[in-house]
Amino acid sequence: MTSTNTYDVKGMTCEHCVSAVSAELAKLRGVQDVVVDLNTGKVTVTSDTDLKVDAVQAAVDEAGYELVR
């Protein structure tokens, strides 16, 4: 079963930000794809398992940004 969720991430301003967030989210177990829209601050994560929001938040925090809940 594939799961796709979209999150709002605050603080991203450049391609480095996109790379940092993408890299941290890609480390989460089951993540197959990460798409970041820098203009809207939306991050779409596709995984083969249901991701816990706390895990997503921890990854975004590790990258230095804020998950808007």
C-alpha positions as protocol buffer text, in pm:
chain_id: "A"
residue {
  index: 1
  type: MET
  ca { x: 0 y: 0 z: 0 }
}
residue {
  index: 2
  type: THR
  ca { x: 137 y: 338 z: -101 }
}
residue {
  index: 3
  type: SER
  ca { x: 62 y: 646 z: 107 }
}
residue {
  index: 4
  type: THR
  ca { x: 102 y: 1006 z: -11 }
}
residue {
  index: 5
  type: ASN
  ca { x: 82 y: 1300 z: 229 }
}
residue {
  index: 6
  type: THR
  ca { x: 143 y: 1671 z: 185 }
}
residue {
  index: 7
  type: TYR
  ca { x: 285 y: 1890 z: 461 }
}
residue {
  index: 8
  type: ASP
  ca { x: 350 y: 2263 z: 503 }
}
residue {
  index: 9
  type: VAL
  ca { x: 709 y: 2347 z: 587 }
}
residue {
  index: 10
  type: LYS
  ca { x: 806 y: 2694 z: 704 }
}
residue {
  index: 11
  type: GLY
  ca { x: 1142 y: 2864 z: 649 }
}
residue {
  index: 12
  type: MET
  ca { x: 1253 y: 2725 z: 312 }
}
residue {
  index: 13
  type: THR
  ca { x: 1390 y: 2999 z: 86 }
}
residue {
  index: 14
  type: CYS
  ca { x: 1630 y: 2837 z: -164 }
}
residue {
  index: 15
  type: GLU
  ca { x: 1734 y: 2519 z: -342 }
}
residue {
  index: 16
  type: HIS
  ca { x: 1968 y: 2432 z: -54 }
}
residue {
  index: 17
  type: CYS
  ca { x: 1662 y: 2429 z: 173 }
}
residue {
  index: 18
  type: VAL
  ca { x: 1484 y: 2196 z: -68 }
}
residue {
  index: 19
  type: SER
  ca { x: 1783 y: 1961 z: -74 }
}
residue {
  index: 20
  type: ALA
  ca { x: 1817 y: 1958 z: 305 }
}
residue {
  index: 21
  type: VAL
  ca { x: 1449 y: 1881 z: 367 }
}
residue {
  index: 22
  type: SER
  ca { x: 1438 y: 1621 z: 90 }
}
residue {
  index: 23
  type: ALA
  ca { x: 1748 y: 1443 z: 218 }
}
residue {
  index: 24
  type: GLU
  ca { x: 1622 y: 1419 z: 577 }
}
residue {
  index: 25
  type: LEU
  ca { x: 1277 y: 1298 z: 473 }
}
residue {
  index: 26
  type: ALA
  ca { x: 1428 y: 1043 z: 234 }
}
residue {
  index: 27
  type: LYS
  ca { x: 1603 y: 880 z: 534 }
}
residue {
  index: 28
  type: LEU
  ca { x: 1268 y: 784 z: 690 }
}
residue {
  index: 29
  type: ARG
  ca { x: 1181 y: 418 z: 661 }
}
residue {
  index: 30
  type: GLY
  ca { x: 951 y: 346 z: 369 }
}
residue {
  index: 31
  type: VAL
  ca { x: 988 y: 682 z: 191 }
}
residue {
  index: 32
  type: GLN
  ca { x: 990 y: 635 z: -185 }
}
residue {
  index: 33
  type: ASP
  ca { x: 968 y: 994 z: -310 }
}
residue {
  index: 34
  type: VAL
  ca { x: 985 y: 1350 z: -178 }
}
residue {
  index: 35
  type: VAL
  ca { x: 865 y: 1648 z: -382 }
}
residue {
  index: 36
  type: VAL
  ca { x: 920 y: 1999 z: -247 }
}
residue {
  index: 37
  type: ASP
  ca { x: 745 y: 2305 z: -391 }
}
residue {
  index: 38
  type: LEU
  ca { x: 962 y: 2594 z: -278 }
}
residue {
  index: 39
  type: ASN
  ca { x: 706 y: 2857 z: -386 }
}
residue {
  index: 40
  type: THR
  ca { x: 426 y: 2719 z: -167 }
}
residue {
  index: 41
  type: GLY
  ca { x: 628 y: 2552 z: 108 }
}
residue {
  index: 42
  type: LYS
  ca { x: 443 y: 2226 z: 40 }
}
residue {
  index: 43
  type: VAL
  ca { x: 626 y: 1896 z: 74 }
}
residue {
  index: 44
  type: THR
  ca { x: 468 y: 1582 z: -65 }
}
residue {
  index: 45
  type: VAL
  ca { x: 600 y: 1251 z: 66 }
}
residue {
  index: 46
  type: THR
  ca { x: 517 y: 914 z: -88 }
}
residue {
  index: 47
  type: SER
  ca { x: 593 y: 606 z: 118 }
}
residue {
  index: 48
  type: ASP
  ca { x: 511 y: 238 z: 124 }
}
residue {
  index: 49
  type: THR
  ca { x: 397 y: 266 z: 487 }
}
residue {
  index: 50
  type: ASP
  ca { x: 200 y: 518 z: 688 }
}
residue {
  index: 51
  type: LEU
  ca { x: 443 y: 775 z: 824 }
}
residue {
  index: 52
  type: LYS
  ca { x: 394 y: 911 z: 1172 }
}
residue {
  index: 53
  type: VAL
  ca { x: 366 y: 1290 z: 1174 }
}
residue {
  index: 54
  type: ASP
  ca { x: 612 y: 1299 z: 1464 }
}
residue {
  index: 55
  type: ALA
  ca { x: 874 y: 1126 z: 1246 }
}
residue {
  index: 56
  type: VAL
  ca { x: 814 y: 1372 z: 963 }
}
residue {
  index: 57
  type: GLN
  ca { x: 842 y: 1661 z: 1207 }
}
residue {
  index: 58
  type: ALA
  ca { x: 1167 y: 1526 z: 1350 }
}
residue {
  index: 59
  type: ALA
  ca { x: 1316 y: 1497 z: 999 }
}
residue {
  index: 60
  type: VAL
  ca { x: 1210 y: 1851 z: 906 }
}
residue {
  index: 61
  type: ASP
  ca { x: 1347 y: 1980 z: 1238 }
}
residue {
  index: 62
  type: GLU
  ca { x: 1677 y: 1802 z: 1172 }
}
residue {
  index: 63
  type: ALA
  ca { x: 1700 y: 1983 z: 838 }
}
residue {
  index: 64
  type: GLY
  ca { x: 1653 y: 2313 z: 1025 }
}
residue {
  index: 65
  type: TYR
  ca { x: 1297 y: 2399 z: 924 }
}
residue {
  index: 66
  type: GLU
  ca { x: 953 y: 2394 z: 1083 }
}
residue {
  index: 67
  type: LEU
  ca { x: 664 y: 2160 z: 1005 }
}
residue {
  index: 68
  type: VAL
  ca { x: 340 y: 2355 z: 1028 }
}
residue {
  index: 69
  type: ARG
  ca { x: 76 y: 2141 z: 1199 }
}
